[in-house]
Tab-separated table of C-alpha atoms in Angstrom:
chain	number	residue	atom	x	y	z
M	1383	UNK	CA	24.504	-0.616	-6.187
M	1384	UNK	CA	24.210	-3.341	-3.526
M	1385	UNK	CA	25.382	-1.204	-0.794
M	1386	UNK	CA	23.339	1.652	-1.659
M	1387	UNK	CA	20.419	-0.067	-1.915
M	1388	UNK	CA	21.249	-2.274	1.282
M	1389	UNK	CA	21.642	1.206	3.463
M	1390	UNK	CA	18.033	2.648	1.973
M	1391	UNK	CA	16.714	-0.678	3.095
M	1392	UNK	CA	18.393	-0.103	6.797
M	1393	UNK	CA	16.763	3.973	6.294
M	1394	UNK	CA	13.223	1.808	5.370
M	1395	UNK	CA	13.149	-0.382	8.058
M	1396	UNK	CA	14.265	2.451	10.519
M	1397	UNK	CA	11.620	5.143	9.410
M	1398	UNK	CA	8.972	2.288	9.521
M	1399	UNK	CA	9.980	1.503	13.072
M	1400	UNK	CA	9.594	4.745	14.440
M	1401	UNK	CA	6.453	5.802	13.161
M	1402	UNK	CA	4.765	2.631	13.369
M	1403	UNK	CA	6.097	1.878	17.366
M	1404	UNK	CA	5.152	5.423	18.150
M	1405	UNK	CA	1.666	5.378	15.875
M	1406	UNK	CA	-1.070	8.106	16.403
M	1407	UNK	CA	-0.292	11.607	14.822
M	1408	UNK	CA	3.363	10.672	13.520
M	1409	UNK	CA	2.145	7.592	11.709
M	1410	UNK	CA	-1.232	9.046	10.673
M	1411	UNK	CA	0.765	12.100	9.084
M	1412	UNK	CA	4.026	10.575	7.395
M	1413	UNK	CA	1.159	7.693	5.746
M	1414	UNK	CA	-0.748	11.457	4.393
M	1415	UNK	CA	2.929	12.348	3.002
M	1416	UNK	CA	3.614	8.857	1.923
M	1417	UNK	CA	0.489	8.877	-0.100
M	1418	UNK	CA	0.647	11.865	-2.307
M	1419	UNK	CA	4.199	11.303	-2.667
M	1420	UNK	CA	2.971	8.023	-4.022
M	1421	UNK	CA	-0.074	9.464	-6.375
M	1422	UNK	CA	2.723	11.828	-7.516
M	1423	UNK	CA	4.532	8.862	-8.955
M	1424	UNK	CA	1.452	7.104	-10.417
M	1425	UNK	CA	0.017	11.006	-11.966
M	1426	UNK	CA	3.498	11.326	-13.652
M	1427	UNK	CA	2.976	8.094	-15.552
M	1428	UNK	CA	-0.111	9.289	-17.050
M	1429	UNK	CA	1.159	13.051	-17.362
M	1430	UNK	CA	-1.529	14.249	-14.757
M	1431	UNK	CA	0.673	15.161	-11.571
M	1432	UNK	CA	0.654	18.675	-12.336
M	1433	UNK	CA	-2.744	19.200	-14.112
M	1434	UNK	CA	-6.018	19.672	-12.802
M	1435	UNK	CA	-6.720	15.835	-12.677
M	1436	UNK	CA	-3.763	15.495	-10.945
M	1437	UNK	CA	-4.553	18.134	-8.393
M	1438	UNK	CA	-8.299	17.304	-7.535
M	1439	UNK	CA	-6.725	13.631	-6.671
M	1440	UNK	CA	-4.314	15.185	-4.332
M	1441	UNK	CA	-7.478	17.612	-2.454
M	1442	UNK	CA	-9.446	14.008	-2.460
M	1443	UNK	CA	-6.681	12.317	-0.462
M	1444	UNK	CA	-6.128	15.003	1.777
M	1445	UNK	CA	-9.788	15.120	1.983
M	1446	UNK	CA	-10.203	11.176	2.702
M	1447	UNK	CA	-7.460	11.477	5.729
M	1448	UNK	CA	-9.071	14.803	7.324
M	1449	UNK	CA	-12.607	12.476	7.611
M	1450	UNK	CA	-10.595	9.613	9.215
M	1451	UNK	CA	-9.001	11.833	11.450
M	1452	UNK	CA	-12.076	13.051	12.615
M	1453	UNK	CA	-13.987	10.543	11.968
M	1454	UNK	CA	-15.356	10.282	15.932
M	1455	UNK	CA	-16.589	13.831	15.284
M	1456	UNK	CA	-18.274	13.299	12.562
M	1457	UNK	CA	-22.430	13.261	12.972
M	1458	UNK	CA	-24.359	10.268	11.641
M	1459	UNK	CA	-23.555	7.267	10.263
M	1460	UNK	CA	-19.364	7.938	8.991
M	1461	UNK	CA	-19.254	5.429	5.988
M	1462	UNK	CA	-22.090	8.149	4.551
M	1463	UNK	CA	-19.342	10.907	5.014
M	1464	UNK	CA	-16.946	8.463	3.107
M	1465	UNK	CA	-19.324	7.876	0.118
M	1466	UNK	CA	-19.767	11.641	-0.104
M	1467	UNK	CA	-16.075	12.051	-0.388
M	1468	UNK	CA	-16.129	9.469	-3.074
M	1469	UNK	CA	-19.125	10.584	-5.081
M	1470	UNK	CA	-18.024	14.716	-5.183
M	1471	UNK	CA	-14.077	13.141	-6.079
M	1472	UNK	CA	-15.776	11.355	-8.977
M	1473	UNK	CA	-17.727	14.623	-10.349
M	1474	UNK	CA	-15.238	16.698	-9.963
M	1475	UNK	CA	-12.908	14.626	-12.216
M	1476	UNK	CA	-16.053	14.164	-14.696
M	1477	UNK	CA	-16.391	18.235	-14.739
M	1478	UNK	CA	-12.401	18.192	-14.859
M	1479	UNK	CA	-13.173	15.948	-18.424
M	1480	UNK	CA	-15.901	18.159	-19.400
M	1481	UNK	CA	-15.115	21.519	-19.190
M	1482	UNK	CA	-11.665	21.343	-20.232
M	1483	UNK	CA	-12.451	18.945	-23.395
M	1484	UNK	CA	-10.694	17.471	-25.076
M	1485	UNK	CA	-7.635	18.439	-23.384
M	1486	UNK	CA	-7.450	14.712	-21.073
M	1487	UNK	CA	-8.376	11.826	-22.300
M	1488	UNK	CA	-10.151	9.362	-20.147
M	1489	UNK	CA	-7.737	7.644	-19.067
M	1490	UNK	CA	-6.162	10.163	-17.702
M	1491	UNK	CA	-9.115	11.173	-15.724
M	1492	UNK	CA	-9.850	7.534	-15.119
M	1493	UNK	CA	-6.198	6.941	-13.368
M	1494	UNK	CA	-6.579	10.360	-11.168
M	1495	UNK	CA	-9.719	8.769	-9.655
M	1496	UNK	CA	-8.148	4.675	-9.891
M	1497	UNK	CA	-4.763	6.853	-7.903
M	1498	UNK	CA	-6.528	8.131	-4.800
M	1499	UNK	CA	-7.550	4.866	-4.315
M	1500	UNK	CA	-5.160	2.321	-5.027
M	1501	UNK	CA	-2.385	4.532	-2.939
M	1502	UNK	CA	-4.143	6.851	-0.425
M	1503	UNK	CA	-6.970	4.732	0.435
M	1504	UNK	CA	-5.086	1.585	0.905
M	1505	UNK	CA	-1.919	2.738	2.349
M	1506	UNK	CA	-4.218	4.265	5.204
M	1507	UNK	CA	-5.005	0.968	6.140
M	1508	UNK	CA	-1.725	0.920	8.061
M	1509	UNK	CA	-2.925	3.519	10.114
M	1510	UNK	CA	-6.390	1.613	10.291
M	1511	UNK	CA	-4.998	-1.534	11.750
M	1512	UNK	CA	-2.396	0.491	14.296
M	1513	UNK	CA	-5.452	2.017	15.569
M	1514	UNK	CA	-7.367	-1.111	16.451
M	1515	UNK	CA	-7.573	-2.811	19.384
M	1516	UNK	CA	-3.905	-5.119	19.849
M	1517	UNK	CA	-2.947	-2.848	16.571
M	1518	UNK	CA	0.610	-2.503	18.238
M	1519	UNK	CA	1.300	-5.566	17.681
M	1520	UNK	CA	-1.254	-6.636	14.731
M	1521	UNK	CA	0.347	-3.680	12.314
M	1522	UNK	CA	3.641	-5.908	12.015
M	1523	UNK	CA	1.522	-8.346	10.024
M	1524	UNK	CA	1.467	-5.895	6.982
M	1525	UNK	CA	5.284	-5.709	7.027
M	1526	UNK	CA	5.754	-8.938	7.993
M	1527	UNK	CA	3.327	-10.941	5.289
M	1528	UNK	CA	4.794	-8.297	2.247
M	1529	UNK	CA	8.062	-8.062	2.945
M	1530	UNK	CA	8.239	-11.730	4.223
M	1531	UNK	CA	7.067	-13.454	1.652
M	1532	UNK	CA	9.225	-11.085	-0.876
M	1533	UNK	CA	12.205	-12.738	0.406
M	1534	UNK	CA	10.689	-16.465	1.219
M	1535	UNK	CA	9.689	-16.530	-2.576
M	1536	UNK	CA	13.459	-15.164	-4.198
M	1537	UNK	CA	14.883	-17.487	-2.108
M	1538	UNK	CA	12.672	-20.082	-2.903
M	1539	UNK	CA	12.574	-19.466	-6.665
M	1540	UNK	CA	16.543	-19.329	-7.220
M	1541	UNK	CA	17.004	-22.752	-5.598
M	1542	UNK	CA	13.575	-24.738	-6.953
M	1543	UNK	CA	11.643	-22.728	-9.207
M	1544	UNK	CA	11.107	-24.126	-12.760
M	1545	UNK	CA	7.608	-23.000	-13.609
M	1546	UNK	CA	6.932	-19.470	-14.471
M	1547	UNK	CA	4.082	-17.762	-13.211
M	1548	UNK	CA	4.124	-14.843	-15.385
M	1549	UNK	CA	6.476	-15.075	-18.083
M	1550	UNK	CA	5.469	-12.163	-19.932
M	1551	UNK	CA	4.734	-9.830	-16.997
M	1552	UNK	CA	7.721	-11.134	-14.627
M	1553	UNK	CA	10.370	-14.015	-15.942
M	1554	UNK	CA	12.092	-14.142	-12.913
M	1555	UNK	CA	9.208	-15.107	-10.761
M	1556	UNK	CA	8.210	-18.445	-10.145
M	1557	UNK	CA	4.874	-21.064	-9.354
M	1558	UNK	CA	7.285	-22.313	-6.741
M	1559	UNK	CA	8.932	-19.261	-5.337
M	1560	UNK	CA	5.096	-17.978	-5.057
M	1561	UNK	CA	4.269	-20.851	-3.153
M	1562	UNK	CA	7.113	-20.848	-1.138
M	1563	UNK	CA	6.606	-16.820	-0.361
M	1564	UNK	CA	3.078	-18.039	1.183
M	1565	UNK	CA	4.011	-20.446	3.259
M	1566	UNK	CA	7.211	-18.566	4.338
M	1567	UNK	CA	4.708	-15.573	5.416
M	1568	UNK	CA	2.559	-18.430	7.155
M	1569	UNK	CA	5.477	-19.418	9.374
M	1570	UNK	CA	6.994	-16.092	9.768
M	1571	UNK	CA	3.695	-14.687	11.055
M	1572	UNK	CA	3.460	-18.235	13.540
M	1573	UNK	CA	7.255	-17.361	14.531
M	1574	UNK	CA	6.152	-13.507	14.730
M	1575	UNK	CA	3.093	-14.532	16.927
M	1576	UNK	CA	5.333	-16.340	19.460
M	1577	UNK	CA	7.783	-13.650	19.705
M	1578	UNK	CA	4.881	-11.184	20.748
M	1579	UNK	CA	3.292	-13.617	23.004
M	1580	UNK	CA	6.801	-14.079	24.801
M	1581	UNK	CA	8.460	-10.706	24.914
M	1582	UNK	CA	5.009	-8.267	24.218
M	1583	UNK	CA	2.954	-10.478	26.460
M	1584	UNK	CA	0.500	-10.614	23.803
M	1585	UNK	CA	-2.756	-13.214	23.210
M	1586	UNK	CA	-1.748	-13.832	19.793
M	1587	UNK	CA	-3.669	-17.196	18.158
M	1588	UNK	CA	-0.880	-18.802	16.039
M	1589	UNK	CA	-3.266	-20.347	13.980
M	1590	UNK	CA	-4.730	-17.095	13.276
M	1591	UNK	CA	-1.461	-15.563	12.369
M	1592	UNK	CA	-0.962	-18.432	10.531
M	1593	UNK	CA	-3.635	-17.759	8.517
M	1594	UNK	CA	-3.305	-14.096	8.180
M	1595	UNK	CA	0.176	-15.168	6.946
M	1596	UNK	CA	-0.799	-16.713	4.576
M	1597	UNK	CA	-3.224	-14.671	3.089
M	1598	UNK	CA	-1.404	-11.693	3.196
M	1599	UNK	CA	1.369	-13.368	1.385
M	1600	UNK	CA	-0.685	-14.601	-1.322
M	1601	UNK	CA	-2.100	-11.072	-1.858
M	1602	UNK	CA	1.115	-9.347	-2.009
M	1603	UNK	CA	2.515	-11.032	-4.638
M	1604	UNK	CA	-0.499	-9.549	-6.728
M	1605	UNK	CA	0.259	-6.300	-5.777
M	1606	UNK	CA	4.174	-6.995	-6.683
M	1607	UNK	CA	2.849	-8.265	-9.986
M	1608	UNK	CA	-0.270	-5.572	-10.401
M	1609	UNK	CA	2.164	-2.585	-9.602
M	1610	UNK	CA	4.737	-3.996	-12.822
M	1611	UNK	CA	1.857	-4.234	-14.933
M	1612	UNK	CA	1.709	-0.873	-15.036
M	1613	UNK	CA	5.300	-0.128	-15.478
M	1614	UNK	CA	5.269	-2.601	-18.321
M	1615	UNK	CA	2.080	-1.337	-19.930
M	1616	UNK	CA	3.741	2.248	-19.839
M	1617	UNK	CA	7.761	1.245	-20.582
M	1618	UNK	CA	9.051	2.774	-17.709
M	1619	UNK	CA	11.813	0.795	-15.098
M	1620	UNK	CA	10.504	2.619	-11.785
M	1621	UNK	CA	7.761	4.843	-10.508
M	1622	UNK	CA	10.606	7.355	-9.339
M	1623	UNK	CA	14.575	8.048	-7.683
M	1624	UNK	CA	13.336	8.552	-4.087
M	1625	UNK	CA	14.878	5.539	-2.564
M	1626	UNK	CA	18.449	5.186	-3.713
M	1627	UNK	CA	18.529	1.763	-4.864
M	1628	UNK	CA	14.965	0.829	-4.761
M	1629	UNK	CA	13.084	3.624	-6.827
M	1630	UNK	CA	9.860	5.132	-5.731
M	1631	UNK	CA	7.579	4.948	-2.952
M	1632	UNK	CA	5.156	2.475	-5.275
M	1633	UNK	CA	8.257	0.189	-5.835
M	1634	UNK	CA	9.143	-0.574	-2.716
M	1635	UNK	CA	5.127	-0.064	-1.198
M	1636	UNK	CA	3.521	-2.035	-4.390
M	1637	UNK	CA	3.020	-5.219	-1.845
M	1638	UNK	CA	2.190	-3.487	1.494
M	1639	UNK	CA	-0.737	-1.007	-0.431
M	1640	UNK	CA	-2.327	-4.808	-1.130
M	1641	UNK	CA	-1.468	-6.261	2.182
M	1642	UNK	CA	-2.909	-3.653	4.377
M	1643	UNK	CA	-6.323	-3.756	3.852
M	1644	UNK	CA	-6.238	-7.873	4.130
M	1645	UNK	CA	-4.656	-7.389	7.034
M	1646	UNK	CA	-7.255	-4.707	8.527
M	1647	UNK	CA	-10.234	-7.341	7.664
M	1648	UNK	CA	-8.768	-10.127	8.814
M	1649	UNK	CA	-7.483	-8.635	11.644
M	1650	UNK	CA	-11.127	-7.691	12.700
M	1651	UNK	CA	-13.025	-10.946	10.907
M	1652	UNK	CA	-10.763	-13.796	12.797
């Protein structure tokens, strides 16, 4: 189990390399694949991925990523095209209720609309950063705050943690670990900001990264906790089987669909 889940984790961190070094259409169009392979997971839990719920979530998506890819085209103000999007996604889904009643419930119809968002929408955000200005470099921070702290805080938590911060939701994790998965992603995104100011020739503000670092870290672990809520709530181990090892796409992405759009805002706001 260890060695098949240690050689996904190599795949992972390959995959991510590639696109994400070589960014524009490659990243934009493995993210679009990444996504509804990702609402596919969430759909099944609610017995949607294959229903008409299901399927006007997956037009929505593709929808949302053909306005950001042409976004520069588009005429007027964009966010305007956005809240369209949003608005006819939301009807549709309420007609989807209506005309088929009482076939889906509304929670079902509720987590077609909550799916788009929490996967497609937030995973683009990758994209998003790679494509601002210094993004080559500032795009690292969403791997390197979620995945970071991940490890700061297990190894934190197995040697000091005493004080659980979810009991119920997640034994294993700790006040301590949590703490210690912040302030690893702190100094991990200091160390990472020196390594791109040496070797990418980068103008990287430590103190910024520091505090990008941070935050990220901090928001990831709600995402880690938000995504096994879910499972829990719905008795299931793992979204899916698609990473030997690791599960699904929202197992081993629950932390970096939180972390991306911190990372976007703070990117542009500090």
């Amino acid at each position: 189990m260890f060695k098949t889940r240690l050689l996904s984790g190599i795949m992972l961190v390959i995959i991510a390399l590639v696109t994400v070094i070589t960014g524009g259409d490659v990243l934009f169009f493995v993210l679009l694949a990444v996504s509804l392979l990702g609402m596919t997971e969430l759909y099944k839990v609610f017995g949607i991925e294959k229903k008409p719920p299901g399927t006007v979530g997956y037009l929505a998506a593709i929808a949302y990523y053909a306005l950001l890819y042409f976004q520069q085209y588009l005429p007027g103000e964009k966010l305007n095209w956005f809240m369209m999007l949003f608005m006819a996604f939301l009807i549709c889904q309420m007609a989807v209720l209506v005309f088929a009643y009482p076939k889906y419930n509304t929670q079902q119809i509720l987590a077609a609309f909550f799916g788009m968002f929490y996967v497609a929408v937030m995973l683009s955000y990758i994209y998003q950063t790679r494509i601002l200005l210094g993004g080559v470099f500032t795009v690292w921070l969403v791997f390197v705050c979620s995945w970071g702290c991940d490890t700061c805080a297990y190894c934190v938590g197995m040697l000091i943690g005493k004080h659980k911060m979810a009991p119920i939701l997640s034994p294993k994790k700790s006040v301590e670990g949590g703490i210690g998965g912040i302030l690893g992603a702190a100094l991990i995104g200091v160390l990472y900001g020196l390594a791109i100011n040496y070797w990418g020739s980068a103008d990287a503000d430590l103190l910024t990264y520091a505090v990008i670092g941070a935050a990220g870290g901090a928001i990831s672990q709600i995402g880690d906790l938000a995504a096994s809520a879910i499972k829990r709530y719905h008795n299931i181990k793992d979204y899916g089987k698609l990473i030997p090892g690791h599960g699904g796409i929202l197992d081993r992405f629950d932390s970096v669909i939180f972390t991306a759009p911190i990372i976007y805002y703070l990117a542009i706001l500090l």
